[in-house]
PDB file of C-alpha atoms in Angstrom:
ATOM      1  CA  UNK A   1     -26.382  94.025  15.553  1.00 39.00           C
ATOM      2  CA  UNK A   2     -26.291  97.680  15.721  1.00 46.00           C
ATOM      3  CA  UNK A   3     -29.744  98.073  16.191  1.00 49.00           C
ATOM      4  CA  UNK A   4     -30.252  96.025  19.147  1.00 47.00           C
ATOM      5  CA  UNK A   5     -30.529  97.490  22.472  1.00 50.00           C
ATOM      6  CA  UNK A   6     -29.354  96.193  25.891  1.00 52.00           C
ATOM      7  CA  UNK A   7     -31.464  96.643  28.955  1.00 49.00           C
ATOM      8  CA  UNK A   8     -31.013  99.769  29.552  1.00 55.00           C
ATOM      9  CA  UNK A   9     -31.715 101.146  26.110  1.00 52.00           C
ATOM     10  CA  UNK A  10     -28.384 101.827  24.828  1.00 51.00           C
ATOM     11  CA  UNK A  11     -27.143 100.543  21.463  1.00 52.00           C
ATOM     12  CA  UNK A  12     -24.848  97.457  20.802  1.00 54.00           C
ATOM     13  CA  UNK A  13     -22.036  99.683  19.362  1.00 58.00           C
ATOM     14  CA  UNK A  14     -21.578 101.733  22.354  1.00 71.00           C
ATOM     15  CA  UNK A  15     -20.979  98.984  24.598  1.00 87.00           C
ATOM     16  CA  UNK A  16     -17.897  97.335  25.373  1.00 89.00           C
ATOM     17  CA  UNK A  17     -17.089  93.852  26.611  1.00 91.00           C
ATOM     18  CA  UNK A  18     -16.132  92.989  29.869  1.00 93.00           C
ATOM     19  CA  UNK A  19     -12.617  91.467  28.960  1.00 92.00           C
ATOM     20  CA  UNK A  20     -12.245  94.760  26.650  1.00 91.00           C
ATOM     21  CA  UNK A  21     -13.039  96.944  29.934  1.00 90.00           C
ATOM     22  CA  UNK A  22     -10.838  95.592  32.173  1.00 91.00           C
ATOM     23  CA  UNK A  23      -8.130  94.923  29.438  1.00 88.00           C
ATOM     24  CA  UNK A  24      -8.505  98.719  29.655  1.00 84.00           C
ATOM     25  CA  UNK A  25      -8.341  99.191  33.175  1.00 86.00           C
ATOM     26  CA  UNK A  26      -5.603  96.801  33.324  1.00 86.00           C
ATOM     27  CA  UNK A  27      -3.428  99.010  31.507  1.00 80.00           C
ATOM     28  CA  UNK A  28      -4.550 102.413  33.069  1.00 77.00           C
ATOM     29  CA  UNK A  29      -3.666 100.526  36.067  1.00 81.00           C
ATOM     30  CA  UNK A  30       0.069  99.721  35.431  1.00 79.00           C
ATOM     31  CA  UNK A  31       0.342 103.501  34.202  1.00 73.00           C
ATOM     32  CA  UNK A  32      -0.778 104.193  37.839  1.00 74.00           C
ATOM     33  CA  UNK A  33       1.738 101.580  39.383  1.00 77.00           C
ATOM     34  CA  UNK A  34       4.537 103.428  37.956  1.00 74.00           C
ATOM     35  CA  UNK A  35       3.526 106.633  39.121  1.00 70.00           C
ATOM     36  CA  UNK A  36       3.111 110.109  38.337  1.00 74.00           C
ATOM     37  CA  UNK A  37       5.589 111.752  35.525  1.00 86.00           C
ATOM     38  CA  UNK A  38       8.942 113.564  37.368  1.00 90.00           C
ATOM     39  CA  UNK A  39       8.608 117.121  37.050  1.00 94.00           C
ATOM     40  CA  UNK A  40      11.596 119.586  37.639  1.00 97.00           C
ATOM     41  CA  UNK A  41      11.713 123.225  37.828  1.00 97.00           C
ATOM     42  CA  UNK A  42      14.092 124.663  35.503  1.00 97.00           C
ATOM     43  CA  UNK A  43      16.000 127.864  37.660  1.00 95.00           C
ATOM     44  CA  UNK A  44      19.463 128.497  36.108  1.00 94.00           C
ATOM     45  CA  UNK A  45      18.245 129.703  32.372  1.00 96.00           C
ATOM     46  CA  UNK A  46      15.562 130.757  30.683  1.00 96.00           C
ATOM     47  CA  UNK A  47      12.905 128.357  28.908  1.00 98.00           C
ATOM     48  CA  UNK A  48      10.252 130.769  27.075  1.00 96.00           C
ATOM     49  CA  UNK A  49      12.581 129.948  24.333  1.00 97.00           C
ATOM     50  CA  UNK A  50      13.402 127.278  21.625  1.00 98.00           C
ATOM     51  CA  UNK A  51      16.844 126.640  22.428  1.00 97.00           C
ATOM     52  CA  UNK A  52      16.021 127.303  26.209  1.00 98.00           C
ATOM     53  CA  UNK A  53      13.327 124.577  26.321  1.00 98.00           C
ATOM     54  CA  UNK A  54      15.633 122.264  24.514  1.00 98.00           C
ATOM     55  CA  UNK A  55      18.477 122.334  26.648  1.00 98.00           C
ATOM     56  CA  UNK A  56      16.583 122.119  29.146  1.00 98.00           C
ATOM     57  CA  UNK A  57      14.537 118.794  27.955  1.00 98.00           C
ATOM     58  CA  UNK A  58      17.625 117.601  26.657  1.00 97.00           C
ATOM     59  CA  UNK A  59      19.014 117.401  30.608  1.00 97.00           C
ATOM     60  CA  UNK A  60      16.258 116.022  32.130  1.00 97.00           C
ATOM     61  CA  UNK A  61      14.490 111.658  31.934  1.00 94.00           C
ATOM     62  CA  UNK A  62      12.661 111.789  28.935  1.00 91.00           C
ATOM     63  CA  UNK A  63       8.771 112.377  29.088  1.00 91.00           C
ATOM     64  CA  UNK A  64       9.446 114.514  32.019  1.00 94.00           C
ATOM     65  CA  UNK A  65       7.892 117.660  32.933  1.00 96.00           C
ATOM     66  CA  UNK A  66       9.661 120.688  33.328  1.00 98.00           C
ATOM     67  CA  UNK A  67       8.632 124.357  34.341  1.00 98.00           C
ATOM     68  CA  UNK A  68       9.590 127.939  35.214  1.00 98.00           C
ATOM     69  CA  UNK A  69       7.961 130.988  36.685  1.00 97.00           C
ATOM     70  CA  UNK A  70       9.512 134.556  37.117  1.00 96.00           C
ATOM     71  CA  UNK A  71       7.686 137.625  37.777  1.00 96.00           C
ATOM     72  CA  UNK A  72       7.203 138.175  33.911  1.00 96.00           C
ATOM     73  CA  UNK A  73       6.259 134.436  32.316  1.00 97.00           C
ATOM     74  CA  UNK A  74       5.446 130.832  33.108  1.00 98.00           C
ATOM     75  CA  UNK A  75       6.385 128.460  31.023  1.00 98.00           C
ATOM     76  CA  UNK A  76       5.624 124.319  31.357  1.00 98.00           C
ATOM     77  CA  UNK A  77       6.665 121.904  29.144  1.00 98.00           C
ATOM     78  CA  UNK A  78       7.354 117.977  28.488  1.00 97.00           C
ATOM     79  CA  UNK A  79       8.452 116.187  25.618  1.00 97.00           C
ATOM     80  CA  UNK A  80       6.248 112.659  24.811  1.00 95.00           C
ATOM     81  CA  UNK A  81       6.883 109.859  22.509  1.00 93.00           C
ATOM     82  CA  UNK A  82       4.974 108.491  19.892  1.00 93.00           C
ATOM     83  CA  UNK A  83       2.005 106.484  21.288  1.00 87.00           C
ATOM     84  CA  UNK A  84       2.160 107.534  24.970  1.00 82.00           C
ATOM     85  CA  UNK A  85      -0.131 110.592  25.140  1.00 75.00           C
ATOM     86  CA  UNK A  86      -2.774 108.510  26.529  1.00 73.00           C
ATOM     87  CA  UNK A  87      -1.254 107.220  29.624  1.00 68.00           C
ATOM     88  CA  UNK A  88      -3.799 108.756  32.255  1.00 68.00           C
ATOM     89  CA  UNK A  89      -7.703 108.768  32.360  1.00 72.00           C
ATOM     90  CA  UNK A  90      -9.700 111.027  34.972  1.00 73.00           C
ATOM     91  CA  UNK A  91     -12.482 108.907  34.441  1.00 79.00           C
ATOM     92  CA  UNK A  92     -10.164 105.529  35.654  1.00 79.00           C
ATOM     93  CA  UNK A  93      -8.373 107.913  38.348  1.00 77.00           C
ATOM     94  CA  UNK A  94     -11.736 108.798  39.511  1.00 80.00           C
ATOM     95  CA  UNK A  95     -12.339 104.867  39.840  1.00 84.00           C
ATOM     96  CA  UNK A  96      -8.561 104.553  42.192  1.00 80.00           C
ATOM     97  CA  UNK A  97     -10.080 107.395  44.219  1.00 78.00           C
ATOM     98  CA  UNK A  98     -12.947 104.913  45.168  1.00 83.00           C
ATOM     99  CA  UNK A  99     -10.883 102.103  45.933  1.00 88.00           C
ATOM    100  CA  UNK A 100     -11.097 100.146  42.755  1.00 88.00           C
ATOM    101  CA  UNK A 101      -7.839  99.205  42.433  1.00 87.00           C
ATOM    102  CA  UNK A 102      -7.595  95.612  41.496  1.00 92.00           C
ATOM    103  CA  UNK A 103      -9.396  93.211  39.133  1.00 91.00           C
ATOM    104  CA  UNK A 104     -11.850  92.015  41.786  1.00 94.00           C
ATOM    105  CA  UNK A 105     -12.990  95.351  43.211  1.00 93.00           C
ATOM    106  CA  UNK A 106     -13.421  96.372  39.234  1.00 90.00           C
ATOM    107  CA  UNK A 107     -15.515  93.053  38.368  1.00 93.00           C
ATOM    108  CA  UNK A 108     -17.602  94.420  41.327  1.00 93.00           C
ATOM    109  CA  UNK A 109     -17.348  97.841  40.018  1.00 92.00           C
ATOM    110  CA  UNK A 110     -19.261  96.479  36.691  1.00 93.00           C
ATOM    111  CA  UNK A 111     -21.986  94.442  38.019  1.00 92.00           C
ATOM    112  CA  UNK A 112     -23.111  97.394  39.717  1.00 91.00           C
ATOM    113  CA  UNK A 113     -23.154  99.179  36.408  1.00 89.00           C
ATOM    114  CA  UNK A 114     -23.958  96.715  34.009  1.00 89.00           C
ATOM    115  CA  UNK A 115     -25.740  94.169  35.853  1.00 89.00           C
ATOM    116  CA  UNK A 116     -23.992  90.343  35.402  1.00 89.00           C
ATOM    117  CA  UNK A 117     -24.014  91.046  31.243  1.00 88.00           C
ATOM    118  CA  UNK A 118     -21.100  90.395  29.231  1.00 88.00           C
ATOM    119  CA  UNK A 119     -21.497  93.536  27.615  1.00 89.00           C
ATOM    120  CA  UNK A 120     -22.077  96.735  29.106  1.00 89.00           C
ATOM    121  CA  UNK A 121     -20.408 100.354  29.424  1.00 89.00           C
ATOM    122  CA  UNK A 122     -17.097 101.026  31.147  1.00 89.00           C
ATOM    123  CA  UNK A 123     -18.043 101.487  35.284  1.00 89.00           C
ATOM    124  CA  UNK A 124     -17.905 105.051  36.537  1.00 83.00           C
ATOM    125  CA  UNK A 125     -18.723 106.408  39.942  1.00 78.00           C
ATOM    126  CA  UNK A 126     -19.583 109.862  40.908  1.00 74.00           C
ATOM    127  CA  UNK A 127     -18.258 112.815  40.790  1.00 61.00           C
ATOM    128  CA  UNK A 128     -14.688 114.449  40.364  1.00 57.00           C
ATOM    129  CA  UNK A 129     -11.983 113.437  42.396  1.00 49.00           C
ATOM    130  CA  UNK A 130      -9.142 114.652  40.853  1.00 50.00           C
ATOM    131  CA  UNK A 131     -10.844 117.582  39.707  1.00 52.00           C
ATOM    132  CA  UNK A 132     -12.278 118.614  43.328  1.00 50.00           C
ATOM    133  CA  UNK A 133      -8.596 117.909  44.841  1.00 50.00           C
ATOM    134  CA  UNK A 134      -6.935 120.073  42.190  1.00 50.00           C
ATOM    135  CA  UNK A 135      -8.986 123.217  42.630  1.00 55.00           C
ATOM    136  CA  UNK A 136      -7.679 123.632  46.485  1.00 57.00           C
ATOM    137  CA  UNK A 137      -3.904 123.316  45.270  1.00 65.00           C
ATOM    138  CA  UNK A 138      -1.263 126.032  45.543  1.00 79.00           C
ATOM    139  CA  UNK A 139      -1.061 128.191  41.841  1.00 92.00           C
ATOM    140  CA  UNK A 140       1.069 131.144  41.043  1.00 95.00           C
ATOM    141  CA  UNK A 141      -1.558 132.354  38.574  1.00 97.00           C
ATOM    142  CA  UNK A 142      -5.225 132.700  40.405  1.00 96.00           C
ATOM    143  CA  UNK A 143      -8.216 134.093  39.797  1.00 96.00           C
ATOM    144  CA  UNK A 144      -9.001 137.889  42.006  1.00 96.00           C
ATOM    145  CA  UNK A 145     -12.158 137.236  43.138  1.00 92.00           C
ATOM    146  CA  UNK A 146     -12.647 140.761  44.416  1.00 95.00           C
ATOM    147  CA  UNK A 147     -13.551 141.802  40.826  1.00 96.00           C
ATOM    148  CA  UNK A 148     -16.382 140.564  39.115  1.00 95.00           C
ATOM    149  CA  UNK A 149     -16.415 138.752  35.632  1.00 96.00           C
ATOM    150  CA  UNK A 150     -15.759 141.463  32.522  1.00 97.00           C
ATOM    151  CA  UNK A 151     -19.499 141.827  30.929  1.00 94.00           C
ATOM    152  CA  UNK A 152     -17.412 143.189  28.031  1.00 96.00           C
ATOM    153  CA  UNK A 153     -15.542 140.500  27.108  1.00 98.00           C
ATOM    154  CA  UNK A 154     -14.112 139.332  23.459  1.00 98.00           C
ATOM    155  CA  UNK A 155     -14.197 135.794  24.583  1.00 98.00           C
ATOM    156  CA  UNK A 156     -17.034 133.974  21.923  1.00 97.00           C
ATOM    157  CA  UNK A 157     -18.887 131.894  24.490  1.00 97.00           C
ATOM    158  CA  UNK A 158     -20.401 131.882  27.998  1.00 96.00           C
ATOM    159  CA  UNK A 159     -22.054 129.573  30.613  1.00 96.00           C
ATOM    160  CA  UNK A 160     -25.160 130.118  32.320  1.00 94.00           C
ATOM    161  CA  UNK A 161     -22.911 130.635  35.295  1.00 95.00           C
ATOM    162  CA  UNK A 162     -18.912 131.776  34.013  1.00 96.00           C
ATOM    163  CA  UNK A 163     -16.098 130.320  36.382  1.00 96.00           C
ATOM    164  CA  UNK A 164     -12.302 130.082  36.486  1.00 95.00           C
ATOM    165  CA  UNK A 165     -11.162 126.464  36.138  1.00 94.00           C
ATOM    166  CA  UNK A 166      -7.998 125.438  37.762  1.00 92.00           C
ATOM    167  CA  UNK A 167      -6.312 123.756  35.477  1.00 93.00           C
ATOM    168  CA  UNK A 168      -3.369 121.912  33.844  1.00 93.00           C
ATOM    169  CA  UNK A 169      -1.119 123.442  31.403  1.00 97.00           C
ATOM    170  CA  UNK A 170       0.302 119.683  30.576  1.00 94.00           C
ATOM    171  CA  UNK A 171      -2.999 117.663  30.353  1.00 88.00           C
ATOM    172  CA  UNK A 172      -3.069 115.048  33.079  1.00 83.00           C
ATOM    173  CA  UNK A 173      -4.142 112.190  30.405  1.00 82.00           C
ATOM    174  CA  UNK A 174      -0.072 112.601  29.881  1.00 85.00           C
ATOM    175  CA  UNK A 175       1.542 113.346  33.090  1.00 84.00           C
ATOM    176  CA  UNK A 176      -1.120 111.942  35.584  1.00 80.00           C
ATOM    177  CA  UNK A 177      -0.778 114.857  37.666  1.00 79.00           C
ATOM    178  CA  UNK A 178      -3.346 116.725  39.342  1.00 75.00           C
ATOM    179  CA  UNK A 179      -1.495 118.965  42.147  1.00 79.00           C
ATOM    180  CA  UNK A 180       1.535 120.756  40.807  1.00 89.00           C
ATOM    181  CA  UNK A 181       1.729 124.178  41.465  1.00 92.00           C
ATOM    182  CA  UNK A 182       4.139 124.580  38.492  1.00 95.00           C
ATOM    183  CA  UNK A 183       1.686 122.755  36.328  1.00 94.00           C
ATOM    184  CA  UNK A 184      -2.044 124.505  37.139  1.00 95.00           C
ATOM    185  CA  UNK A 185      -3.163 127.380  37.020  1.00 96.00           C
ATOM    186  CA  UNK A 186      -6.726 129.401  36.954  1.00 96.00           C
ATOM    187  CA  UNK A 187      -7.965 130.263  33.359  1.00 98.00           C
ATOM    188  CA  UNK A 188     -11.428 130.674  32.271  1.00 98.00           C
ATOM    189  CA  UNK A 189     -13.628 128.349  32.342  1.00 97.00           C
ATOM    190  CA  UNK A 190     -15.558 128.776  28.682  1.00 98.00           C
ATOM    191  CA  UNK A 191     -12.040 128.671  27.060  1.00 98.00           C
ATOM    192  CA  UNK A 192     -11.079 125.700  28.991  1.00 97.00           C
ATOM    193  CA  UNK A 193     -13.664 123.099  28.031  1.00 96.00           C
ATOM    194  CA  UNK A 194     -14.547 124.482  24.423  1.00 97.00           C
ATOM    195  CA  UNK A 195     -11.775 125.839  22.515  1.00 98.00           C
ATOM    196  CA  UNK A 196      -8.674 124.790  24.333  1.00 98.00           C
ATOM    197  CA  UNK A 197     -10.237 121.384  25.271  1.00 95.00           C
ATOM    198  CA  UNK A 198     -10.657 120.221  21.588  1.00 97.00           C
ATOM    199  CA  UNK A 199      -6.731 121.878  20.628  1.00 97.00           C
ATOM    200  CA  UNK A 200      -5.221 119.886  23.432  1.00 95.00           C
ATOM    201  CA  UNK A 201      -7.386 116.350  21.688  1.00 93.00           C
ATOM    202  CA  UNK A 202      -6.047 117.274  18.926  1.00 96.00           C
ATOM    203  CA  UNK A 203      -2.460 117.064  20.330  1.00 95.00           C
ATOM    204  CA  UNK A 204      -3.181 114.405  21.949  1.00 93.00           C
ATOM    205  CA  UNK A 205      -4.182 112.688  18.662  1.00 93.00           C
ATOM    206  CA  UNK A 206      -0.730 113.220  17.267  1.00 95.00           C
ATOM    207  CA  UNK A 207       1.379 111.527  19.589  1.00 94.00           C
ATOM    208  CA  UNK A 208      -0.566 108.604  18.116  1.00 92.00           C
ATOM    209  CA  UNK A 209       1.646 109.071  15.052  1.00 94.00           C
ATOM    210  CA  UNK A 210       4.881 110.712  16.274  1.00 96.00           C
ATOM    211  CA  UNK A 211       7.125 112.356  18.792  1.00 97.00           C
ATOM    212  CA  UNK A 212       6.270 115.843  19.855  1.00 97.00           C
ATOM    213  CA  UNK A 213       7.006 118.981  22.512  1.00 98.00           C
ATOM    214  CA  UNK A 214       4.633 120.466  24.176  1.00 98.00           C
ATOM    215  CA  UNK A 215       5.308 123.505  25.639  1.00 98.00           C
ATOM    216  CA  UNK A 216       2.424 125.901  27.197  1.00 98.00           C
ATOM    217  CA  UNK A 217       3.394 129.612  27.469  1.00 99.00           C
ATOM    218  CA  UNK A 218       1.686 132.011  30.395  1.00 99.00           C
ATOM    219  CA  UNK A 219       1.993 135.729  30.623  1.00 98.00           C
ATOM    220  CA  UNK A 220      -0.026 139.250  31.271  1.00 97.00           C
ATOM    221  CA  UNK A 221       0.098 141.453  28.230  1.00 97.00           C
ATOM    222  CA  UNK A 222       0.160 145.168  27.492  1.00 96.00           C
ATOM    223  CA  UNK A 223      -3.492 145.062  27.715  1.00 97.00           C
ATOM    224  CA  UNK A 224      -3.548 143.916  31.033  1.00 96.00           C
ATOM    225  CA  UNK A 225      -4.832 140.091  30.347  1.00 98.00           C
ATOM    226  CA  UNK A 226      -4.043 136.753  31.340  1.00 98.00           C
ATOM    227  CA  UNK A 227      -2.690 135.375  27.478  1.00 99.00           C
ATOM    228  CA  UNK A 228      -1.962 131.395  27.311  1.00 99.00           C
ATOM    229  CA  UNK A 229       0.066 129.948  24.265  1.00 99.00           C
ATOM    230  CA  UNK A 230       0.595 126.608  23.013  1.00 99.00           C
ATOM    231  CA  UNK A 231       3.670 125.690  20.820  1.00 99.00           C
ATOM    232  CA  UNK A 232       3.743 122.154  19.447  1.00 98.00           C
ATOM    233  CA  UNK A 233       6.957 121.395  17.821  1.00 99.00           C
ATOM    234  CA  UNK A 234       8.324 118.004  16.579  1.00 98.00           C
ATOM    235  CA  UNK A 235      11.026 115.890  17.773  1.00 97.00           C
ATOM    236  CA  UNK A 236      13.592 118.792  16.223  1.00 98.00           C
ATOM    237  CA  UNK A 237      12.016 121.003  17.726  1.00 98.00           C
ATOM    238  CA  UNK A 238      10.382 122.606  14.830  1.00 98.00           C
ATOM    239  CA  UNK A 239       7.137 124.029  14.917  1.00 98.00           C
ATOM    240  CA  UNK A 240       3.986 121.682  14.169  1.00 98.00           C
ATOM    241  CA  UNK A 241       1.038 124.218  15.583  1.00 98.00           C
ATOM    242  CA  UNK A 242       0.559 126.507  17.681  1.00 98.00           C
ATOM    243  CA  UNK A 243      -2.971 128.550  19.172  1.00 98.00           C
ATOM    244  CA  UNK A 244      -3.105 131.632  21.785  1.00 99.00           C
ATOM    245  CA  UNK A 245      -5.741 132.720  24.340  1.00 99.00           C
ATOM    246  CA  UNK A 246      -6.409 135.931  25.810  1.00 99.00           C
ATOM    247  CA  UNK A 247      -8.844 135.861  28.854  1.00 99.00           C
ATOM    248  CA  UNK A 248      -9.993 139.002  29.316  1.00 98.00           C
ATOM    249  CA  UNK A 249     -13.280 137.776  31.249  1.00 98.00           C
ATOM    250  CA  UNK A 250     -11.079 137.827  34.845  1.00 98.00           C
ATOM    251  CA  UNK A 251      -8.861 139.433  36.888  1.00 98.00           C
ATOM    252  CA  UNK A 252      -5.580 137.298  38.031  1.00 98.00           C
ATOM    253  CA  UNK A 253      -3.240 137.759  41.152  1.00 97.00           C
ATOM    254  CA  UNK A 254       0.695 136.578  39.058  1.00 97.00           C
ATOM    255  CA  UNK A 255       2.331 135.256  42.600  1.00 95.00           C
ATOM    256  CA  UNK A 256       5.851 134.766  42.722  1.00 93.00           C
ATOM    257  CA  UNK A 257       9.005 133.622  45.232  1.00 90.00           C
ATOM    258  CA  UNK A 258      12.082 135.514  46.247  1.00 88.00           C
ATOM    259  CA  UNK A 259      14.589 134.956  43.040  1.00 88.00           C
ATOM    260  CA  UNK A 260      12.220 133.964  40.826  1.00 90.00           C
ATOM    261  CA  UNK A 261      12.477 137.450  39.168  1.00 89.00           C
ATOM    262  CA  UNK A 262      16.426 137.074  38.690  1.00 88.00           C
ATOM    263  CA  UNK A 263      15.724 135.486  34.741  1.00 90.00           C
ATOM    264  CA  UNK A 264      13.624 138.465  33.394  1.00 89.00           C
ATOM    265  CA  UNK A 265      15.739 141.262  34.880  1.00 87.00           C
ATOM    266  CA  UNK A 266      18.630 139.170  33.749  1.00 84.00           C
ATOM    267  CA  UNK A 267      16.954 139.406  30.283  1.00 78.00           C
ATOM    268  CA  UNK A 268      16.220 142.959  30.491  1.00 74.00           C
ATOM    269  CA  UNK A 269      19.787 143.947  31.686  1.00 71.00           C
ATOM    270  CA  UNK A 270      20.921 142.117  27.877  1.00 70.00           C
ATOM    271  CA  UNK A 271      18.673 144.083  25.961  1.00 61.00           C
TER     272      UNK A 271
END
């Protein structure tokens, strides 16, 4: 059977069933019923620590989001059991953006696709919904586009055309979240789809098999760059893995609000 096409030229063993698709969607669906993940901001101690993030995690409804911005870091982080790191699909999102929200408006959804076959692929409709919503949001961390793109930089890879993305620091496949100014911010582009994209899969893949923290860490270093740190720990909060990016392509604007430097000169006052 893997040999045989369908209509449209694709092979048997990249198609899925109809009852397997919206068995899919079904589930994607009650995800969406339930609503985004809570997210709270963490103001009364600092979190770009071990102990910090735990105490804080430890306070707050498990698999919620929590995050903190001062003048000197931004930290977000969330803590998700075993076998719920898949909760949230931009591709299904992008379907409730076009009103298929139901079984009947999805059974629609894959005759248009598919035709009136039993087997097809999963229905999609154009473009980015969440992703052209999310780039308008509020950020503390944004691209200055009064400088141009660094011709020098150590980054390994390019695009025809280099961007910023605006994007999440908790992927939205576990929070469903796409506008959160505590949880996006600009980055580049390259970095975002290549490198980072296949860390965060990776992950992703582990809360297949266990509990884990995952904590992404923000800041401008001595040499004047935007750096971005993951630290993956386990449920006792020791460290699994852990990866750093420096994007030295762009220039960034670091916003903050009134009292949110208190923490770091707090900090620097105990050193």
């Amino acid at each position: 059977m893997e040999n045989v096409l369908d209509i449209y030229g694709r092979q048997y063993n990249q198609l899925i069933s109809y009852e397997e698709a919206l068995k899919k969607f079904n589930r994607y669906l009650a995800y969406a019923r339930m609503g985004p993940t809570s997210v709270y901001e963490v103001k009364s101690f600092s979190i770009n620590n071990v102990s910090g993030l735990k105490s804080a995690l430890d306070q707050v409804p498990r698999s919620s989001a929590i995050w903190q911005h001062t003048d000197k870091w931004h930290v977000a982080a969330i803590y998700i059991p075993a076998n719920t790191g898949f909760k949230f699909s931009r591709k299904i999102t992008n379907l409730f953006s076009h009103g298929i929200v139901d079984k009947d408006s999805f059974r629609k959804a894959w005759i248009e696709t598919n035709g009136n076959y039993e087997y097809g692929v999963f229905p999609k409709k154009p473009g980015d919904a969440p992703s052209n919503a999310r780039v308008k949001q509020a950020s503390y961390i944004v691209a200055d586009r009064r400088y141009p793109e660094n011709e020098h930089s150590k980054i390994p890879g390019s695009f025809k055309k280099n961007e910023t993305h605006r994007t999440h620091l908790i992927s939205s496949q576990i929070t469903g979240i796409e506008h959160h100014r505590g949880l996006l911010i600009d980055f580049d582009g390259w970095l975002n789809s290549n490198p980072m994209n296949q860390f965060e899969t990776k992950v992703l893949n582990m809360t297949k098999e266990q509990d884990i923290v995952w904590s992404a860490n923000i800041w401008i270093g001595s040499d004047n760059y935007l750096h971005w740190k993951y630290l993956i720990y386990d449920k006792n909060y020791h460290l699994i893995t852990e990866k750093e990016w420096i994007d030295d392509r762009w220039t960034y604007i670091w916003r903050f609000d009134r009292g949110q430097e208190r923490l770091s000169m707090e900090l620097e006052l105990n050193e």
